[in-house]
């Protein structure tokens, strides 16, 4: 049976979900923004582009994604509310996310600064840990499946969310009989981010997701994929044999501690990786805490605002006094013939800014009130003017001390 027509904007599904626009598309189907006509709530639906009757595997993965979402309730995992199956197709109902994927962010801006990269990845790792606690291995962690939500009502950089648990595997209890949900020889996932054991068909566990997170962080710090190949065979061969360019060469400015964390997570042998995502996240958090503390500038405590007002008054008083002195000196100088003045005039002095008027560190009061000593100005009187300003400042300090003590 051929699949039914793909819904279009304006169509209503299940009697209540009106299609508004296309949000994205992929090999499995199309994601639409919709409105629930009964509650007027904006949502999203993920429409399976293939006929359920003809693609049992796709339908099984669709159902698995809905069931896993019911087991994982976490602020950094996308919420799936319901699944609807129809004769011509089926769809998942989920929360509507606004923003961009991590893959789109990397394509747009390239490498991400280390602190920001950690701030994006740590919440996702918390979501992966919650999945592992529910006995679920994601198996398809990659930048395309990390969504950076915009939050308009809170002051937050981004709110990352994990997407697409369609090929996740639910681990059975230890005492359950052995079964497999993936046929032998079938490889599911995106090869560039898959662990070697995943490509080889070996059973996966939490360390498989640790590997994929390491590859994702490698790309975040360097702006380049850890593994690339001209063909599928060339790409998978590099992954299986661990032929990766060291992150220190790709991102020479990256912190050494973060490089160690990434390369351990990407170790060829799963036994040498972090035992679980929580342990890897703890190592990243330790580095991030030290980096954030060292990045905070040490500032001197600010003075009370009323003290600053008095300081500005002193500076203004000083400027007025010095300017008045210079004008007075110029007005009292006798006028002499031009030839006599040229004969008796001393050589010009170099301009000297009046600084360090006070010994208590208040040089900043006169930072914008500089007096240039010239030929018409008496040095002794300039010093007297400076002393006058100092006395005025000391008087202000004395008055301020009385006010504070009262």
mmCIF file of C-alpha atoms in Angstrom:
data_model
loop_
_atom_site.group_PDB
_atom_site.id
_atom_site.type_symbol
_atom_site.label_atom_id
_atom_site.label_comp_id
_atom_site.label_asym_id
_atom_site.label_seq_id
_atom_site.Cartn_x
_atom_site.Cartn_y
_atom_site.Cartn_z
ATOM 1 C CA UNK A 1 0.000 0.000 0.000
ATOM 2 C CA UNK A 2 1.565 3.328 -1.002
ATOM 3 C CA UNK A 3 1.869 5.959 1.679
ATOM 4 C CA UNK A 4 -0.833 8.594 1.873
ATOM 5 C CA UNK A 5 -0.174 12.167 0.795
ATOM 6 C CA UNK A 6 1.974 14.260 3.100
ATOM 7 C CA UNK A 7 -0.139 16.780 5.025
ATOM 8 C CA UNK A 8 -0.051 20.394 3.933
ATOM 9 C CA UNK A 9 -0.526 23.668 5.839
ATOM 10 C CA UNK A 10 -4.204 24.079 6.641
ATOM 11 C CA UNK A 11 -4.927 20.351 6.896
ATOM 12 C CA UNK A 12 -6.373 19.062 10.180
ATOM 13 C CA UNK A 13 -5.170 15.712 11.556
ATOM 14 C CA UNK A 14 -7.078 13.577 14.048
ATOM 15 C CA UNK A 15 -9.808 16.191 14.062
ATOM 16 C CA UNK A 16 -7.821 18.723 16.107
ATOM 17 C CA UNK A 17 -4.230 19.291 14.916
ATOM 18 C CA UNK A 18 -4.120 22.014 12.258
ATOM 19 C CA UNK A 19 -0.910 22.074 10.181
ATOM 20 C CA UNK A 20 0.736 25.515 10.286
ATOM 21 C CA UNK A 21 4.123 25.120 8.617
ATOM 22 C CA UNK A 22 6.992 22.723 7.927
ATOM 23 C CA UNK A 23 9.690 22.805 10.619
ATOM 24 C CA UNK A 24 12.081 20.212 9.191
ATOM 25 C CA UNK A 25 12.349 16.982 7.247
ATOM 26 C CA UNK A 26 14.522 13.897 7.083
ATOM 27 C CA UNK A 27 14.688 10.323 5.919
ATOM 28 C CA UNK A 28 12.028 9.167 8.380
ATOM 29 C CA UNK A 29 9.484 11.902 7.717
ATOM 30 C CA UNK A 30 8.490 15.518 8.157
ATOM 31 C CA UNK A 31 8.086 17.673 11.275
ATOM 32 C CA UNK A 32 5.277 20.231 11.273
ATOM 33 C CA UNK A 33 4.311 23.039 13.605
ATOM 34 C CA UNK A 34 0.644 22.560 14.475
ATOM 35 C CA UNK A 35 -2.058 24.090 16.647
ATOM 36 C CA UNK A 36 -4.322 22.023 18.868
ATOM 37 C CA UNK A 37 -7.706 23.481 17.957
ATOM 38 C CA UNK A 38 -9.262 22.319 21.249
ATOM 39 C CA UNK A 39 -6.708 23.999 23.519
ATOM 40 C CA UNK A 40 -5.142 26.554 21.128
ATOM 41 C CA UNK A 41 -1.753 25.190 22.174
ATOM 42 C CA UNK A 42 1.172 25.233 19.713
ATOM 43 C CA UNK A 43 2.706 21.786 19.272
ATOM 44 C CA UNK A 44 4.715 19.791 16.739
ATOM 45 C CA UNK A 45 3.972 16.544 14.960
ATOM 46 C CA UNK A 46 6.470 14.152 13.428
ATOM 47 C CA UNK A 47 4.823 12.572 10.405
ATOM 48 C CA UNK A 48 6.066 9.152 9.254
ATOM 49 C CA UNK A 49 6.556 9.504 5.520
ATOM 50 C CA UNK A 50 6.178 5.776 4.835
ATOM 51 C CA UNK A 51 3.123 3.580 4.981
ATOM 52 C CA UNK A 52 2.953 1.713 8.317
ATOM 53 C CA UNK A 53 1.631 -1.347 6.499
ATOM 54 C CA UNK A 54 4.697 -1.575 4.253
ATOM 55 C CA UNK A 55 7.467 -0.596 6.678
ATOM 56 C CA UNK A 56 7.265 -2.575 9.883
ATOM 57 C CA UNK A 57 10.733 -1.439 11.003
ATOM 58 C CA UNK A 58 9.879 2.255 10.663
ATOM 59 C CA UNK A 59 6.618 1.765 12.537
ATOM 60 C CA UNK A 60 8.385 -0.207 15.260
ATOM 61 C CA UNK A 61 10.944 2.549 15.731
ATOM 62 C CA UNK A 62 8.165 5.120 15.776
ATOM 63 C CA UNK A 63 6.361 3.247 18.536
ATOM 64 C CA UNK A 64 9.611 2.724 20.412
ATOM 65 C CA UNK A 65 10.344 6.442 20.375
ATOM 66 C CA UNK A 66 6.926 7.182 21.876
ATOM 67 C CA UNK A 67 7.311 4.463 24.521
ATOM 68 C CA UNK A 68 10.812 5.612 25.511
ATOM 69 C CA UNK A 69 9.634 9.214 25.819
ATOM 70 C CA UNK A 70 7.039 7.971 28.279
ATOM 71 C CA UNK A 71 9.803 6.450 30.412
ATOM 72 C CA UNK A 72 12.073 9.515 30.379
ATOM 73 C CA UNK A 73 10.771 12.736 31.867
ATOM 74 C CA UNK A 74 13.609 15.237 31.879
ATOM 75 C CA UNK A 75 13.830 19.005 31.182
ATOM 76 C CA UNK A 76 16.529 18.393 28.577
ATOM 77 C CA UNK A 77 14.729 15.625 26.661
ATOM 78 C CA UNK A 78 12.001 16.511 24.164
ATOM 79 C CA UNK A 79 8.488 15.732 25.425
ATOM 80 C CA UNK A 80 6.348 13.383 23.327
ATOM 81 C CA UNK A 81 2.666 13.546 24.235
ATOM 82 C CA UNK A 82 0.953 10.986 22.022
ATOM 83 C CA UNK A 83 1.119 8.770 18.941
ATOM 84 C CA UNK A 84 -1.624 8.516 16.304
ATOM 85 C CA UNK A 85 -1.874 5.725 13.735
ATOM 86 C CA UNK A 86 -4.018 6.117 10.639
ATOM 87 C CA UNK A 87 -4.600 4.069 7.500
ATOM 88 C CA UNK A 88 -2.417 6.363 5.395
ATOM 89 C CA UNK A 89 0.256 7.181 7.963
ATOM 90 C CA UNK A 90 1.066 7.841 11.587
ATOM 91 C CA UNK A 91 2.519 10.691 13.595
ATOM 92 C CA UNK A 92 3.920 11.628 16.985
ATOM 93 C CA UNK A 93 2.646 14.649 18.891
ATOM 94 C CA UNK A 94 5.425 16.485 20.731
ATOM 95 C CA UNK A 95 6.360 19.849 22.152
ATOM 96 C CA UNK A 96 7.197 22.611 19.695
ATOM 97 C CA UNK A 97 10.790 23.824 19.970
ATOM 98 C CA UNK A 98 12.012 27.183 18.672
ATOM 99 C CA UNK A 99 15.702 27.666 17.954
ATOM 100 C CA UNK A 100 18.319 25.748 15.991
ATOM 101 C CA UNK A 101 20.117 22.418 16.161
ATOM 102 C CA UNK A 102 23.703 22.193 17.342
ATOM 103 C CA UNK A 103 24.595 21.111 13.794
ATOM 104 C CA UNK A 104 23.133 24.359 12.423
ATOM 105 C CA UNK A 105 25.010 26.353 15.058
ATOM 106 C CA UNK A 106 28.325 24.694 14.142
ATOM 107 C CA UNK A 107 27.704 25.280 10.444
ATOM 108 C CA UNK A 108 26.892 28.921 11.127
ATOM 109 C CA UNK A 109 29.692 29.855 13.541
ATOM 110 C CA UNK A 110 32.281 27.069 13.510
ATOM 111 C CA UNK A 111 34.081 26.098 16.707
ATOM 112 C CA UNK A 112 32.408 27.018 19.978
ATOM 113 C CA UNK A 113 34.387 28.556 22.887
ATOM 114 C CA UNK A 114 35.252 25.892 25.503
ATOM 115 C CA UNK A 115 33.159 27.296 28.360
ATOM 116 C CA UNK A 116 30.083 27.697 26.156
ATOM 117 C CA UNK A 117 30.588 24.229 24.681
ATOM 118 C CA UNK A 118 30.529 22.733 28.172
ATOM 119 C CA UNK A 119 27.464 24.764 29.123
ATOM 120 C CA UNK A 120 25.638 23.363 26.093
ATOM 121 C CA UNK A 121 26.717 19.747 26.462
ATOM 122 C CA UNK A 122 26.372 19.262 30.228
ATOM 123 C CA UNK A 123 22.540 19.583 30.274
ATOM 124 C CA UNK A 124 22.353 17.101 27.400
ATOM 125 C CA UNK A 125 24.552 14.705 29.321
ATOM 126 C CA UNK A 126 22.130 14.981 32.214
ATOM 127 C CA UNK A 127 19.353 13.944 29.837
ATOM 128 C CA UNK A 128 21.409 11.000 28.548
ATOM 129 C CA UNK A 129 22.087 9.917 32.140
ATOM 130 C CA UNK A 130 18.338 9.980 32.806
ATOM 131 C CA UNK A 131 17.827 7.752 29.764
ATOM 132 C CA UNK A 132 20.476 5.347 31.002
ATOM 133 C CA UNK A 133 18.782 5.240 34.403
ATOM 134 C CA UNK A 134 15.629 4.183 32.536
ATOM 135 C CA UNK A 135 17.669 1.415 30.856
ATOM 136 C CA UNK A 136 17.743 3.232 27.494
ATOM 137 C CA UNK A 137 20.827 3.689 25.288
ATOM 138 C CA UNK A 138 20.336 6.486 22.755
ATOM 139 C CA UNK A 139 22.748 5.158 20.067
ATOM 140 C CA UNK A 140 22.369 8.221 17.804
ATOM 141 C CA UNK A 141 23.859 11.152 19.724
ATOM 142 C CA UNK A 142 25.093 13.812 17.303
ATOM 143 C CA UNK A 143 24.804 17.580 16.729
ATOM 144 C CA UNK A 144 21.640 17.103 14.639
ATOM 145 C CA UNK A 145 19.909 15.526 17.646
ATOM 146 C CA UNK A 146 20.821 18.290 20.117
ATOM 147 C CA UNK A 147 18.453 21.222 19.810
ATOM 148 C CA UNK A 148 19.302 24.659 21.208
ATOM 149 C CA UNK A 149 15.984 26.146 22.267
ATOM 150 C CA UNK A 150 15.476 29.874 22.570
ATOM 151 C CA UNK A 151 13.865 30.883 25.841
ATOM 152 C CA UNK A 152 12.048 34.220 25.641
ATOM 153 C CA UNK A 153 10.779 34.304 29.223
ATOM 154 C CA UNK A 154 14.003 33.624 31.109
ATOM 155 C CA UNK A 155 17.559 34.942 31.037
ATOM 156 C CA UNK A 156 19.311 31.871 29.730
ATOM 157 C CA UNK A 157 21.783 31.443 26.884
ATOM 158 C CA UNK A 158 20.066 28.398 25.359
ATOM 159 C CA UNK A 159 18.086 25.468 26.665
ATOM 160 C CA UNK A 160 19.474 22.281 25.040
ATOM 161 C CA UNK A 161 17.169 19.319 24.419
ATOM 162 C CA UNK A 162 17.859 15.802 23.195
ATOM 163 C CA UNK A 163 15.871 14.647 20.175
ATOM 164 C CA UNK A 164 15.120 11.453 18.302
ATOM 165 C CA UNK A 165 15.126 8.313 20.410
ATOM 166 C CA UNK A 166 13.913 6.425 17.328
ATOM 167 C CA UNK A 167 16.816 3.949 17.245
ATOM 168 C CA UNK A 168 17.364 3.831 20.985
ATOM 169 C CA UNK A 169 17.576 0.441 22.593
ATOM 170 C CA UNK A 170 15.804 -0.434 25.819
ATOM 171 C CA UNK A 171 17.990 -2.722 27.853
ATOM 172 C CA UNK A 172 16.021 -5.631 29.336
ATOM 173 C CA UNK A 173 16.334 -6.557 33.038
ATOM 174 C CA UNK A 174 19.352 -8.738 33.873
ATOM 175 C CA UNK A 175 17.186 -11.819 34.458
ATOM 176 C CA UNK A 176 15.210 -11.462 31.206
ATOM 177 C CA UNK A 177 15.890 -13.844 28.301
ATOM 178 C CA UNK A 178 18.230 -12.479 25.642
ATOM 179 C CA UNK A 179 16.485 -10.806 22.701
ATOM 180 C CA UNK A 180 17.517 -8.293 20.066
ATOM 181 C CA UNK A 181 15.472 -5.577 18.402
ATOM 182 C CA UNK A 182 17.962 -5.030 15.579
ATOM 183 C CA UNK A 183 18.464 -7.652 12.901
ATOM 184 C CA UNK A 184 21.977 -9.038 12.495
ATOM 185 C CA UNK A 185 23.999 -7.016 10.028
ATOM 186 C CA UNK A 186 21.807 -3.936 10.386
ATOM 187 C CA UNK A 187 23.620 -0.727 11.336
ATOM 188 C CA UNK A 188 21.450 2.105 12.607
ATOM 189 C CA UNK A 189 22.752 5.586 13.289
ATOM 190 C CA UNK A 190 24.979 8.201 11.708
ATOM 191 C CA UNK A 191 28.378 6.575 11.001
ATOM 192 C CA UNK A 192 30.536 9.668 11.684
ATOM 193 C CA UNK A 193 29.390 9.698 15.336
ATOM 194 C CA UNK A 194 29.060 5.967 15.981
ATOM 195 C CA UNK A 195 31.309 3.993 18.309
ATOM 196 C CA UNK A 196 33.484 1.233 16.806
ATOM 197 C CA UNK A 197 31.536 -1.524 18.570
ATOM 198 C CA UNK A 198 28.309 -0.108 17.134
ATOM 199 C CA UNK A 199 29.678 -0.348 13.593
ATOM 200 C CA UNK A 200 30.865 -3.894 14.266
ATOM 201 C CA UNK A 201 27.467 -4.999 15.545
ATOM 202 C CA UNK A 202 28.693 -5.598 19.095
ATOM 203 C CA UNK A 203 26.086 -5.017 21.853
ATOM 204 C CA UNK A 204 26.005 -1.399 22.996
ATOM 205 C CA UNK A 205 25.889 0.059 26.484
ATOM 206 C CA UNK A 206 26.326 3.444 28.185
ATOM 207 C CA UNK A 207 29.912 3.701 26.941
ATOM 208 C CA UNK A 208 28.617 3.776 23.370
ATOM 209 C CA UNK A 209 26.845 7.034 24.159
ATOM 210 C CA UNK A 210 29.968 8.279 25.967
ATOM 211 C CA UNK A 211 31.891 7.800 22.717
ATOM 212 C CA UNK A 212 29.331 9.712 20.637
ATOM 213 C CA UNK A 213 29.341 12.572 23.144
ATOM 214 C CA UNK A 214 33.141 12.695 22.911
ATOM 215 C CA UNK A 215 32.971 12.898 19.101
ATOM 216 C CA UNK A 216 30.356 15.656 19.380
ATOM 217 C CA UNK A 217 32.499 17.651 21.811
ATOM 218 C CA UNK A 218 35.527 17.174 19.528
ATOM 219 C CA UNK A 219 33.565 18.903 16.757
ATOM 220 C CA UNK A 220 32.317 21.651 19.083
ATOM 221 C CA UNK A 221 35.856 22.572 20.164
ATOM 222 C CA UNK A 222 37.536 22.241 16.755
ATOM 223 C CA UNK A 223 34.774 23.110 14.307
ATOM 224 C CA UNK A 224 35.643 19.964 12.308
ATOM 225 C CA UNK A 225 34.403 16.386 12.376
ATOM 226 C CA UNK A 226 36.628 13.886 14.105
ATOM 227 C CA UNK A 227 36.259 11.352 11.270
ATOM 228 C CA UNK A 228 35.776 11.982 7.577
ATOM 229 C CA UNK A 229 36.092 9.742 4.554
ATOM 230 C CA UNK A 230 35.407 9.895 0.839
ATOM 231 C CA UNK A 231 33.329 6.703 1.073
ATOM 232 C CA UNK A 232 31.351 4.881 3.712
ATOM 233 C CA UNK A 233 34.027 2.168 3.821
ATOM 234 C CA UNK A 234 36.851 4.700 4.268
ATOM 235 C CA UNK A 235 34.959 6.489 7.036
ATOM 236 C CA UNK A 236 34.076 3.378 9.010
ATOM 237 C CA UNK A 237 37.623 2.024 8.627
ATOM 238 C CA UNK A 238 39.028 5.137 10.316
ATOM 239 C CA UNK A 239 36.560 4.799 13.194
ATOM 240 C CA UNK A 240 37.137 1.084 13.726
ATOM 241 C CA UNK A 241 40.934 1.542 13.753
ATOM 242 C CA UNK A 242 40.884 4.755 15.793
ATOM 243 C CA UNK A 243 42.539 6.862 13.088
ATOM 244 C CA UNK A 244 41.650 10.295 14.439
ATOM 245 C CA UNK A 245 43.639 13.514 14.230
ATOM 246 C CA UNK A 246 44.474 14.500 17.843
ATOM 247 C CA UNK A 247 42.219 17.260 19.101
ATOM 248 C CA UNK A 248 45.276 19.200 20.275
ATOM 249 C CA UNK A 249 46.285 19.556 16.597
ATOM 250 C CA UNK A 250 42.807 20.532 15.425
ATOM 251 C CA UNK A 251 42.129 22.927 18.311
ATOM 252 C CA UNK A 252 45.528 24.070 19.654
ATOM 253 C CA UNK A 253 43.873 26.708 21.819
ATOM 254 C CA UNK A 254 41.593 24.264 23.628
ATOM 255 C CA UNK A 255 42.349 23.660 27.338
ATOM 256 C CA UNK A 256 44.533 20.609 27.915
ATOM 257 C CA UNK A 257 42.170 19.186 30.533
ATOM 258 C CA UNK A 258 39.199 19.280 28.150
ATOM 259 C CA UNK A 259 41.290 17.654 25.419
ATOM 260 C CA UNK A 260 42.106 14.794 27.810
ATOM 261 C CA UNK A 261 38.414 14.341 28.628
ATOM 262 C CA UNK A 262 37.411 14.216 24.949
ATOM 263 C CA UNK A 263 40.150 11.815 23.915
ATOM 264 C CA UNK A 264 39.378 9.460 26.798
ATOM 265 C CA UNK A 265 35.688 9.445 25.853
ATOM 266 C CA UNK A 266 36.698 8.581 22.256
ATOM 267 C CA UNK A 267 39.044 5.749 23.204
ATOM 268 C CA UNK A 268 38.956 2.835 20.760
ATOM 269 C CA UNK A 269 38.451 0.329 23.587
ATOM 270 C CA UNK A 270 35.222 0.866 25.487
ATOM 271 C CA UNK A 271 36.859 -0.375 28.722
ATOM 272 C CA UNK A 272 39.234 2.618 28.635
ATOM 273 C CA UNK A 273 36.467 5.201 28.302
ATOM 274 C CA UNK A 274 34.484 6.757 31.103
ATOM 275 C CA UNK A 275 32.287 4.035 32.600
ATOM 276 C CA UNK A 276 29.180 6.176 32.198
ATOM 277 C CA UNK A 277 28.042 9.618 31.102
ATOM 278 C CA UNK A 278 27.693 10.889 34.681
ATOM 279 C CA UNK A 279 31.394 10.292 35.357
ATOM 280 C CA UNK A 280 32.368 12.112 32.163
ATOM 281 C CA UNK A 281 30.052 14.992 33.048
ATOM 282 C CA UNK A 282 31.625 15.272 36.512
ATOM 283 C CA UNK A 283 35.069 15.717 34.931
ATOM 284 C CA UNK A 284 33.754 18.426 32.606
ATOM 285 C CA UNK A 285 31.972 20.163 35.489
ATOM 286 C CA UNK A 286 35.168 20.274 37.563
ATOM 287 C CA UNK A 287 37.025 21.964 34.711
ATOM 288 C CA UNK A 288 34.129 24.328 34.029
ATOM 289 C CA UNK A 289 33.903 25.397 37.673
ATOM 290 C CA UNK A 290 37.597 26.276 37.782
ATOM 291 C CA UNK A 291 37.409 28.064 34.413
ATOM 292 C CA UNK A 292 34.407 30.176 35.431
ATOM 293 C CA UNK A 293 36.038 31.171 38.739
ATOM 294 C CA UNK A 294 39.303 32.178 37.076
ATOM 295 C CA UNK A 295 37.412 34.194 34.460
ATOM 296 C CA UNK A 296 35.723 36.438 37.050
ATOM 297 C CA UNK A 297 37.675 39.729 37.294
ATOM 298 C CA UNK A 298 38.692 40.847 40.774
ATOM 299 C CA UNK A 299 37.241 44.285 41.401
ATOM 300 C CA UNK A 300 37.980 46.699 44.178
ATOM 301 C CA UNK A 301 34.951 47.438 46.342
ATOM 302 C CA UNK A 302 33.209 50.576 45.152
ATOM 303 C CA UNK A 303 32.994 53.581 47.452
ATOM 304 C CA UNK A 304 29.626 54.930 48.622
ATOM 305 C CA UNK A 305 27.987 57.167 46.053
ATOM 306 C CA UNK A 306 27.835 60.182 48.385
ATOM 307 C CA UNK A 307 31.638 60.082 48.798
ATOM 308 C CA UNK A 308 31.985 60.222 45.034
ATOM 309 C CA UNK A 309 29.800 63.340 44.925
ATOM 310 C CA UNK A 310 32.111 65.108 47.413
ATOM 311 C CA UNK A 311 35.129 64.009 45.384
ATOM 312 C CA UNK A 312 33.694 65.549 42.225
ATOM 313 C CA UNK A 313 33.027 68.776 44.155
ATOM 314 C CA UNK A 314 36.655 68.910 45.269
ATOM 315 C CA UNK A 315 37.858 68.352 41.700
ATOM 316 C CA UNK A 316 35.647 71.160 40.415
ATOM 317 C CA UNK A 317 36.850 73.468 43.196
ATOM 318 C CA UNK A 318 40.461 72.663 42.304
ATOM 319 C CA UNK A 319 39.921 73.378 38.636
ATOM 320 C CA UNK A 320 38.308 76.722 39.445
ATOM 321 C CA UNK A 321 41.073 77.750 41.849
ATOM 322 C CA UNK A 322 43.890 76.867 39.458
ATOM 323 C CA UNK A 323 42.241 78.597 36.507
ATOM 324 C CA UNK A 324 41.603 81.737 38.559
ATOM 325 C CA UNK A 325 45.216 81.777 39.735
ATOM 326 C CA UNK A 326 46.562 81.525 36.191
ATOM 327 C CA UNK A 327 44.288 84.360 34.986
ATOM 328 C CA UNK A 328 45.262 86.560 37.944
ATOM 329 C CA UNK A 329 48.955 86.076 37.372
ATOM 330 C CA UNK A 330 48.595 86.919 33.700
ATOM 331 C CA UNK A 331 46.621 90.117 34.474
ATOM 332 C CA UNK A 332 49.261 91.464 36.966
ATOM 333 C CA UNK A 333 52.213 91.079 34.590
ATOM 334 C CA UNK A 334 53.445 94.534 33.320
ATOM 335 C CA UNK A 335 53.282 95.099 29.597
ATOM 336 C CA UNK A 336 56.747 95.490 28.081
ATOM 337 C CA UNK A 337 57.914 96.367 24.572
ATOM 338 C CA UNK A 338 58.200 93.426 22.291
ATOM 339 C CA UNK A 339 61.968 93.729 21.934
ATOM 340 C CA UNK A 340 62.486 93.998 25.711
ATOM 341 C CA UNK A 341 60.265 90.990 26.387
ATOM 342 C CA UNK A 342 62.181 88.897 23.885
ATOM 343 C CA UNK A 343 65.450 89.856 25.563
ATOM 344 C CA UNK A 344 64.354 89.156 29.143
ATOM 345 C CA UNK A 345 61.987 86.203 28.652
ATOM 346 C CA UNK A 346 63.355 82.926 30.128
ATOM 347 C CA UNK A 347 63.418 79.850 27.925
ATOM 348 C CA UNK A 348 60.024 78.095 27.751
ATOM 349 C CA UNK A 349 59.406 75.287 30.205
ATOM 350 C CA UNK A 350 58.138 71.898 29.160
ATOM 351 C CA UNK A 351 54.422 71.393 29.899
ATOM 352 C CA UNK A 352 53.993 69.541 33.205
ATOM 353 C CA UNK A 353 50.620 68.117 34.237
ATOM 354 C CA UNK A 354 49.670 68.751 37.838
ATOM 355 C CA UNK A 355 49.340 65.279 39.378
ATOM 356 C CA UNK A 356 49.725 63.640 42.777
ATOM 357 C CA UNK A 357 48.207 66.535 44.625
ATOM 358 C CA UNK A 358 47.234 64.285 47.489
ATOM 359 C CA UNK A 359 49.147 61.551 49.223
ATOM 360 C CA UNK A 360 46.088 59.443 50.016
ATOM 361 C CA UNK A 361 45.690 57.975 46.558
ATOM 362 C CA UNK A 362 43.134 60.510 45.301
ATOM 363 C CA UNK A 363 45.036 61.392 42.137
ATOM 364 C CA UNK A 364 41.962 60.454 40.141
ATOM 365 C CA UNK A 365 40.209 63.576 41.439
ATOM 366 C CA UNK A 366 42.319 65.697 39.113
ATOM 367 C CA UNK A 367 42.607 63.257 36.251
ATOM 368 C CA UNK A 368 40.629 65.648 34.069
ATOM 369 C CA UNK A 369 42.000 68.867 35.685
ATOM 370 C CA UNK A 370 45.551 69.218 34.372
ATOM 371 C CA UNK A 371 47.403 72.540 34.725
ATOM 372 C CA UNK A 372 50.250 73.267 32.320
ATOM 373 C CA UNK A 373 53.027 75.366 33.870
ATOM 374 C CA UNK A 374 54.136 78.020 31.362
ATOM 375 C CA UNK A 375 56.324 81.066 31.269
ATOM 376 C CA UNK A 376 53.695 83.395 32.798
ATOM 377 C CA UNK A 377 53.026 81.213 35.869
ATOM 378 C CA UNK A 378 54.898 81.274 39.156
ATOM 379 C CA UNK A 379 55.782 77.715 40.302
ATOM 380 C CA UNK A 380 55.588 78.636 43.983
ATOM 381 C CA UNK A 381 52.055 79.926 43.627
ATOM 382 C CA UNK A 382 51.074 76.795 41.719
ATOM 383 C CA UNK A 383 52.251 74.682 44.665
ATOM 384 C CA UNK A 384 50.294 76.958 46.981
ATOM 385 C CA UNK A 385 47.204 76.402 44.851
ATOM 386 C CA UNK A 386 47.730 72.662 45.029
ATOM 387 C CA UNK A 387 48.001 72.928 48.817
ATOM 388 C CA UNK A 388 44.747 74.932 48.833
ATOM 389 C CA UNK A 389 43.002 72.102 46.986
ATOM 390 C CA UNK A 390 44.481 69.560 49.411
ATOM 391 C CA UNK A 391 43.210 71.532 52.403
ATOM 392 C CA UNK A 392 39.787 71.721 50.803
ATOM 393 C CA UNK A 393 39.816 67.943 50.291
ATOM 394 C CA UNK A 394 40.852 67.330 53.888
ATOM 395 C CA UNK A 395 38.029 69.584 55.040
ATOM 396 C CA UNK A 396 35.538 67.588 52.968
ATOM 397 C CA UNK A 397 36.875 64.342 54.416
ATOM 398 C CA UNK A 398 36.510 65.710 57.949
ATOM 399 C CA UNK A 399 32.925 66.765 57.219
ATOM 400 C CA UNK A 400 32.136 63.388 55.692
ATOM 401 C CA UNK A 401 33.582 61.624 58.744
ATOM 402 C CA UNK A 402 31.262 63.656 60.991
ATOM 403 C CA UNK A 403 28.259 62.752 58.827
ATOM 404 C CA UNK A 404 29.150 59.040 58.849
ATOM 405 C CA UNK A 405 29.662 59.038 62.633
ATOM 406 C CA UNK A 406 26.245 60.628 63.133
#
